[in-house]
N, CA and C of each residue as an Amber inpcrd file, in Angstrom:
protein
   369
 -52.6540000-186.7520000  20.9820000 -51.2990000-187.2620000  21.1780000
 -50.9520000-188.2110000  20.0260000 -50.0020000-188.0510000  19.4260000
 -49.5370000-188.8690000  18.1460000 -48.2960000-189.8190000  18.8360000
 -49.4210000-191.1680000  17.7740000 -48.3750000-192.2610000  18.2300000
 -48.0830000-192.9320000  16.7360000 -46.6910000-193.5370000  16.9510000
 -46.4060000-194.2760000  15.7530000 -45.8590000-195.7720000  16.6190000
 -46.7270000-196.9750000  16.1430000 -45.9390000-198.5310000  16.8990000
 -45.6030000-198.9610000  15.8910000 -44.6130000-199.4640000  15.6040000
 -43.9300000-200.2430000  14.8720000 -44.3380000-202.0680000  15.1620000
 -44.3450000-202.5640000  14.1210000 -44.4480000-204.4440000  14.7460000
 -43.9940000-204.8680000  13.4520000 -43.8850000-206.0940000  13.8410000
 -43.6600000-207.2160000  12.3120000 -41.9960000-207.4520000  12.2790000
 -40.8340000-206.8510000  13.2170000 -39.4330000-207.5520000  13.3020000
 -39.5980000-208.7710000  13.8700000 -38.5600000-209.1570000  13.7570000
 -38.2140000-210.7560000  14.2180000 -36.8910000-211.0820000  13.4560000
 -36.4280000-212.4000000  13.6770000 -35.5590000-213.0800000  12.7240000
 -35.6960000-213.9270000  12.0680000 -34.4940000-213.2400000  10.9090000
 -35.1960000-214.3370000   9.4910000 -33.8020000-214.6590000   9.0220000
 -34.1520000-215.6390000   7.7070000 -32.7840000-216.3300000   7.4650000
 -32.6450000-215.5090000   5.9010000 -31.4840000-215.1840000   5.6010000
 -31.2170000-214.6370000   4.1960000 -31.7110000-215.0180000   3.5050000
 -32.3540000-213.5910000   2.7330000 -33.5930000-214.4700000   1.6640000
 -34.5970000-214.4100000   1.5810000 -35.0510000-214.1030000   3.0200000
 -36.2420000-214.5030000   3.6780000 -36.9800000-212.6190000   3.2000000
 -38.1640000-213.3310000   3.7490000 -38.9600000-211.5450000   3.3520000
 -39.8440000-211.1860000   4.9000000 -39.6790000-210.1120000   5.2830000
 -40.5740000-209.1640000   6.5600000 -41.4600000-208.3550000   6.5060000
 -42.8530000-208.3140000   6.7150000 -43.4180000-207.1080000   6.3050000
 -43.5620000-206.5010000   7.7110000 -42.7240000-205.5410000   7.8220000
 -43.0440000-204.3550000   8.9260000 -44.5320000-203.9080000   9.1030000
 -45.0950000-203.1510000   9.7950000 -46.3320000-202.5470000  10.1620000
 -46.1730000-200.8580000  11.2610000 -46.1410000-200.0730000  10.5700000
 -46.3990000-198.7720000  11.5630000 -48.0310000-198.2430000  11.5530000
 -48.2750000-198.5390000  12.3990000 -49.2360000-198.2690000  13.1550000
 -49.6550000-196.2890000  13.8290000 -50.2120000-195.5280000  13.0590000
 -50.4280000-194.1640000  13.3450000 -51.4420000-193.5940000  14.1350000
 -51.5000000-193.1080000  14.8530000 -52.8630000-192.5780000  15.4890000
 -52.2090000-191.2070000  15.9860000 -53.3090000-189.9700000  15.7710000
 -53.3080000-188.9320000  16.4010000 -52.5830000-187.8750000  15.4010000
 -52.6720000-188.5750000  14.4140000 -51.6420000-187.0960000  13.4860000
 -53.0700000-186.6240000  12.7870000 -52.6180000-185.2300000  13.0040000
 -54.1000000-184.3000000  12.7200000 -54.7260000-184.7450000  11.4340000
 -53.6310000-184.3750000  10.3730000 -54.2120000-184.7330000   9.1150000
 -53.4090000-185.5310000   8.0980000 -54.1990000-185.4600000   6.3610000
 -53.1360000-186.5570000   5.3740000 -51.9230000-185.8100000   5.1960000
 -51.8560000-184.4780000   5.9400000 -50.3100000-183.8380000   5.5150000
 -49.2940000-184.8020000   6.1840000 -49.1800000-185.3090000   6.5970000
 -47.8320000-185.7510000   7.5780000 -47.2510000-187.0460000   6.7260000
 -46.2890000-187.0130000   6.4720000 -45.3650000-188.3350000   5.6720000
 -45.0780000-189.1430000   6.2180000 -44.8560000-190.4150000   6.1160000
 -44.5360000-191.6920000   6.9620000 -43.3660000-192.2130000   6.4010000
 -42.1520000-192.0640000   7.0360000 -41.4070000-192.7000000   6.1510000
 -40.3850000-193.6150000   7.5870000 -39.7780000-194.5760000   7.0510000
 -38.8050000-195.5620000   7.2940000 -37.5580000-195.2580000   7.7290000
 -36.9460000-195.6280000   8.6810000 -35.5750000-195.7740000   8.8410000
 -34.7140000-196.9780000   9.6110000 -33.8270000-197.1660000   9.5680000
 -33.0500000-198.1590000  10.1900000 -32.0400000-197.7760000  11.0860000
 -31.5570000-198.1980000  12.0170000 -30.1230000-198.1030000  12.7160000
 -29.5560000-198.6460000  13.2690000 -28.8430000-199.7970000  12.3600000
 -27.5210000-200.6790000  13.1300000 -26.8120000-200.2410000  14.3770000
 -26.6710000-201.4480000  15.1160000 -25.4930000-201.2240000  16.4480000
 -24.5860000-200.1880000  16.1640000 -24.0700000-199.0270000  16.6020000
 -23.0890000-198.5550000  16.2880000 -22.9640000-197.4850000  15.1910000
 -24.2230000-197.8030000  14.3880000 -24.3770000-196.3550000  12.9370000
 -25.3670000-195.0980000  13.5950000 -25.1300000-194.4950000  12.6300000
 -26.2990000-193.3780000  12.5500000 -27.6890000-194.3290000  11.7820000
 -28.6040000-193.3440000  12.2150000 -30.0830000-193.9650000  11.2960000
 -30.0160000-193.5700000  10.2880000 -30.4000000-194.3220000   9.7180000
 -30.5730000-194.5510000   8.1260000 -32.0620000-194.0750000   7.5350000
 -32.6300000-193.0430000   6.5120000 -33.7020000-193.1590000   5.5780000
 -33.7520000-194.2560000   4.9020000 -34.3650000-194.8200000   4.7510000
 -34.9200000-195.6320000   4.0430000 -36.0120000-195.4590000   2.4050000
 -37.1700000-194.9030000   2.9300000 -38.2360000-194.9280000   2.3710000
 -39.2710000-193.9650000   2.6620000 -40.6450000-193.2640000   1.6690000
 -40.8300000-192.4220000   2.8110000 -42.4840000-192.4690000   1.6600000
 -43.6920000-192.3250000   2.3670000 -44.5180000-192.3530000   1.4400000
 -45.5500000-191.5110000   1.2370000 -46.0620000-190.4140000   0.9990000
 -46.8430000-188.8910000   0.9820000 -48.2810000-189.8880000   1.7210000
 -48.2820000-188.8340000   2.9320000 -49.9980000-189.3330000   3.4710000
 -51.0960000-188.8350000   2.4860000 -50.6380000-187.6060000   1.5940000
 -51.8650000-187.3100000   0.6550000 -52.5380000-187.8100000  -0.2590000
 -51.1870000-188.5050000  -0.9220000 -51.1730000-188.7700000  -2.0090000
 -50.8080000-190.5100000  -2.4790000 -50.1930000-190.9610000  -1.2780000
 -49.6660000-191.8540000  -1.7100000 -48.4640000-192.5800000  -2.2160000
 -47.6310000-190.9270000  -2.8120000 -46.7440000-191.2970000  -4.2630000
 -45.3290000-191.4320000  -2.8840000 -44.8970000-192.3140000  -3.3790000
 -43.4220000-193.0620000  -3.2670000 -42.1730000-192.8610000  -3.3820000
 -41.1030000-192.6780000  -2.3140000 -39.9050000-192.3810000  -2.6730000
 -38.8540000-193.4880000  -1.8630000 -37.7450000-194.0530000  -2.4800000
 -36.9160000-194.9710000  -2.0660000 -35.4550000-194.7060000  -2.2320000
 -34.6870000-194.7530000  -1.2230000 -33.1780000-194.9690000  -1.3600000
 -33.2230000-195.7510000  -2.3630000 -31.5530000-195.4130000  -2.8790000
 -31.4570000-196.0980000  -4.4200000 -31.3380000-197.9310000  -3.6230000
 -30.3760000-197.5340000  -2.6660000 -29.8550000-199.1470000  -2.0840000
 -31.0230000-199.9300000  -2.1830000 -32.1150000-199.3410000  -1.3710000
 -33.4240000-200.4140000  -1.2590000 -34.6760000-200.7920000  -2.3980000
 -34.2240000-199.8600000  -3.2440000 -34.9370000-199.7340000  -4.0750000
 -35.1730000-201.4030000  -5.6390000 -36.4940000-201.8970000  -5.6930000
 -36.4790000-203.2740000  -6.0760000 -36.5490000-204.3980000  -4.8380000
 -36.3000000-204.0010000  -3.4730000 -36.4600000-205.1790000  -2.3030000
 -36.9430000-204.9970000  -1.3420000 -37.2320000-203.4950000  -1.6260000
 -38.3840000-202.4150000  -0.0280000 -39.5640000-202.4390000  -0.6380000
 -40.5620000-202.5860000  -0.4490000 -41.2440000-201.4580000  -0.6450000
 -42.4550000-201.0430000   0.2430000 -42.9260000-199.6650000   0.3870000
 -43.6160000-199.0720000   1.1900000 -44.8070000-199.2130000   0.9730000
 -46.0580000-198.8560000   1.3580000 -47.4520000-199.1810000   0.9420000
 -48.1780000-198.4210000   2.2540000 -49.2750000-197.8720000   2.3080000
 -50.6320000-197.5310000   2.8050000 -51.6360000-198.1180000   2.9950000
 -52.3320000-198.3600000   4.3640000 -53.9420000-198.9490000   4.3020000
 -54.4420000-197.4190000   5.1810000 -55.4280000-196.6140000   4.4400000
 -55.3670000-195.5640000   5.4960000 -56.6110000-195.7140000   6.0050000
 -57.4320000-196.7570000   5.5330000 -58.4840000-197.1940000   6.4660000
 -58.0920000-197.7790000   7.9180000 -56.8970000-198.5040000   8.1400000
 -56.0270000-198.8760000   9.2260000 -55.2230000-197.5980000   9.6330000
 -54.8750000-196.9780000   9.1700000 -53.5990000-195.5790000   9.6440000
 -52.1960000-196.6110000   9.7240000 -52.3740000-197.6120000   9.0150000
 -51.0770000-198.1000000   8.9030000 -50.0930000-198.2380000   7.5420000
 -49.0330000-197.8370000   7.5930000 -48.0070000-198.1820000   7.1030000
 -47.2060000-199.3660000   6.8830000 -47.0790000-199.9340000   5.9270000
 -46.1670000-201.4760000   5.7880000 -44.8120000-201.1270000   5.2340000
 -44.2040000-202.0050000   5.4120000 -42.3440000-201.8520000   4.9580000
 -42.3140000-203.3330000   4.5410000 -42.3920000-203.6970000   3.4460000
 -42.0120000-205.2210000   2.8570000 -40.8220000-205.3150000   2.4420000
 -39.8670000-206.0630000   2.6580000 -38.4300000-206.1660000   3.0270000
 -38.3380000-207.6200000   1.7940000 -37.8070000-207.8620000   1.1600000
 -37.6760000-208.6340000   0.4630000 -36.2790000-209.7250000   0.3440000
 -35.8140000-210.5030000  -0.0920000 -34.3500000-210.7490000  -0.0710000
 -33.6960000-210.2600000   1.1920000 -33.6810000-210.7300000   1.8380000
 -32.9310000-210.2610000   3.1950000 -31.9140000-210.3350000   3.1530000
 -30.8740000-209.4170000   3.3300000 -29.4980000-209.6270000   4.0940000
 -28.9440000-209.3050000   5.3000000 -27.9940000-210.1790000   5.5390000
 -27.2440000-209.9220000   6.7120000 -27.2960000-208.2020000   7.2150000
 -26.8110000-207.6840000   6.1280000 -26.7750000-206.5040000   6.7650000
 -27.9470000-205.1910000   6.4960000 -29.2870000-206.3270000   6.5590000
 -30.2030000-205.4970000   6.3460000 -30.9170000-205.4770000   8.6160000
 -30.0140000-206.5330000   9.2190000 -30.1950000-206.3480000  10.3130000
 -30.0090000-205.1180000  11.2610000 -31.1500000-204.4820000  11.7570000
 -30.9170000-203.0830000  12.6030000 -32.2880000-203.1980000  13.2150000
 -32.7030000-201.9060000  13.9290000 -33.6080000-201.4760000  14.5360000
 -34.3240000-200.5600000  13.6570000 -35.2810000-200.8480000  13.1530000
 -35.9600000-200.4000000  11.9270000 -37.4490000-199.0930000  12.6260000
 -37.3060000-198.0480000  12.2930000 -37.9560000-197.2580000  12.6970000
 -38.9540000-196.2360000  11.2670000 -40.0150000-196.0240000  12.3180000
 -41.1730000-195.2460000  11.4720000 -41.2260000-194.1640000  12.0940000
 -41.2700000-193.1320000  11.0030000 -41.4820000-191.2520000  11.4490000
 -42.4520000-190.7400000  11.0280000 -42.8080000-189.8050000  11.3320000
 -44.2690000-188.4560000  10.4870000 -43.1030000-187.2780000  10.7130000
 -43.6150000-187.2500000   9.4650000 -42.8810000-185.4900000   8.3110000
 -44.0070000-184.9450000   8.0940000 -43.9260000-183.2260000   7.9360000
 -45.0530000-182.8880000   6.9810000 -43.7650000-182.5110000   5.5140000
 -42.6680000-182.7120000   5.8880000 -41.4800000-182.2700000   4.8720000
 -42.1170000-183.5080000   3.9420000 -41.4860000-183.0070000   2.6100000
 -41.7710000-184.0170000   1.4180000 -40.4910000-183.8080000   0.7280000
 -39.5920000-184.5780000   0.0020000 -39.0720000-185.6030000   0.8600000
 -37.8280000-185.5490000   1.6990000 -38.7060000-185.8780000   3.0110000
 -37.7250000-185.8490000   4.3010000 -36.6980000-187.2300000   4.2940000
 -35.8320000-186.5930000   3.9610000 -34.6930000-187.4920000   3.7850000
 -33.6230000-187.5630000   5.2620000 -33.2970000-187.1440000   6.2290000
 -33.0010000-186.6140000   7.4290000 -33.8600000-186.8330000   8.6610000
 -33.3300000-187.3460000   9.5390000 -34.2140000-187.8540000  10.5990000
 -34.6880000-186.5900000  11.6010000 -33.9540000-185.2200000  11.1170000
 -33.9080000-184.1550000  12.1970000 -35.2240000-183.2160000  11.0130000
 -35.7360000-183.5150000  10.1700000 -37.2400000-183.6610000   9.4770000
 -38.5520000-184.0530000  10.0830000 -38.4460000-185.0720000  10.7450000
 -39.6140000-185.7610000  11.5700000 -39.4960000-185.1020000  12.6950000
 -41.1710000-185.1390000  12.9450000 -41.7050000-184.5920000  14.1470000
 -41.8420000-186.0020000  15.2840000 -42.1770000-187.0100000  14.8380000
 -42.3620000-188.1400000  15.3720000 -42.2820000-189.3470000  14.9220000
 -41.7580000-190.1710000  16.1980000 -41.3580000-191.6380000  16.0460000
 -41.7750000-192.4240000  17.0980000 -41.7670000-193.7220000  16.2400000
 -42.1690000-194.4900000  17.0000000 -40.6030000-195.2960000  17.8890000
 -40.9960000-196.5200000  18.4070000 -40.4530000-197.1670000  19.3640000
 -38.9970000-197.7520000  18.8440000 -39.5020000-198.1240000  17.5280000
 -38.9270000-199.2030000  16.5200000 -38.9390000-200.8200000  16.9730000
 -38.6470000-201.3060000  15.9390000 -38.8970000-202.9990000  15.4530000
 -37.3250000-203.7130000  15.3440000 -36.9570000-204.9170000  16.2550000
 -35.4130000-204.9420000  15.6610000 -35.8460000-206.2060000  14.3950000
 -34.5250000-206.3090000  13.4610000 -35.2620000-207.0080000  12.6170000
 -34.0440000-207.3990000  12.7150000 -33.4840000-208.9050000  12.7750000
 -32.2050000-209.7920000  12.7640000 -32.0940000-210.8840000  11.5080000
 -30.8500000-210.6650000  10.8100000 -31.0110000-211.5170000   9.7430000
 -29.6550000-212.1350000   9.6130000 -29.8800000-213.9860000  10.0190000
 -28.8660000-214.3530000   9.8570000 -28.2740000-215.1290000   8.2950000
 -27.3400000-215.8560000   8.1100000 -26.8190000-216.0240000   6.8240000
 -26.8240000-217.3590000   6.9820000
């Protein structure tokens, strides 16, 4: 059974930096991609970020790109999301997926998700 937990939201003050944590267990193998998303009150979810379980190699929305970034411990099966410079409207419900797509840019790509993390950022 494949699980993805998300941890590490909370609230922070603009500026401030978050390191997310997705947490993986049960995905068969390094094929499956881990990538990021967000979804404000009221939006669709957002891609974010997304990072090859094989390999490692890295892909970022242009927006986040310089204040995200993604990373691997696969001795843990976890995933980090380091959030940098915070803004206001980096506040949403921040979610982690498994793809075996490369790069799954589309949330209807992932096979699985986790719970998500809300992450609140005031000004």
């Amino acid at each position: 059974q494949v699980q993805l937990v998300e941890s590490g939201g909370g609230l922070a003050q603009a500026g401030d930096s978050l390191r997310l944590s997705c947490a993986a267990s049960g995905l068969p193998d390094s094929s499956y991609n881990i990538g990021w998303f967000r979804q404000a009150p009221g939006k669709s979810r957002v891609f974010l970020t997304a990072i090859r379980g094989d390999s490692g190699a890295t892909y970022y929305k242009d927006s986040v790109k310089g204040r995200f970034t993604i990373s691997s411990d696969n001795a843990k099966n976890t995933v980090y999301l380091q959030m940098n410079s915070l803004k206001s409207e980096d506040t949403a419900v921040y979610f982690c997926a498994a793809s075996r797509s490369w790069v799954a840019r589309t949330a209807n790509l992932y096979n699985y998700w986790g719970q998500g993390t809300q992450v609140t950022v005031s000004s």
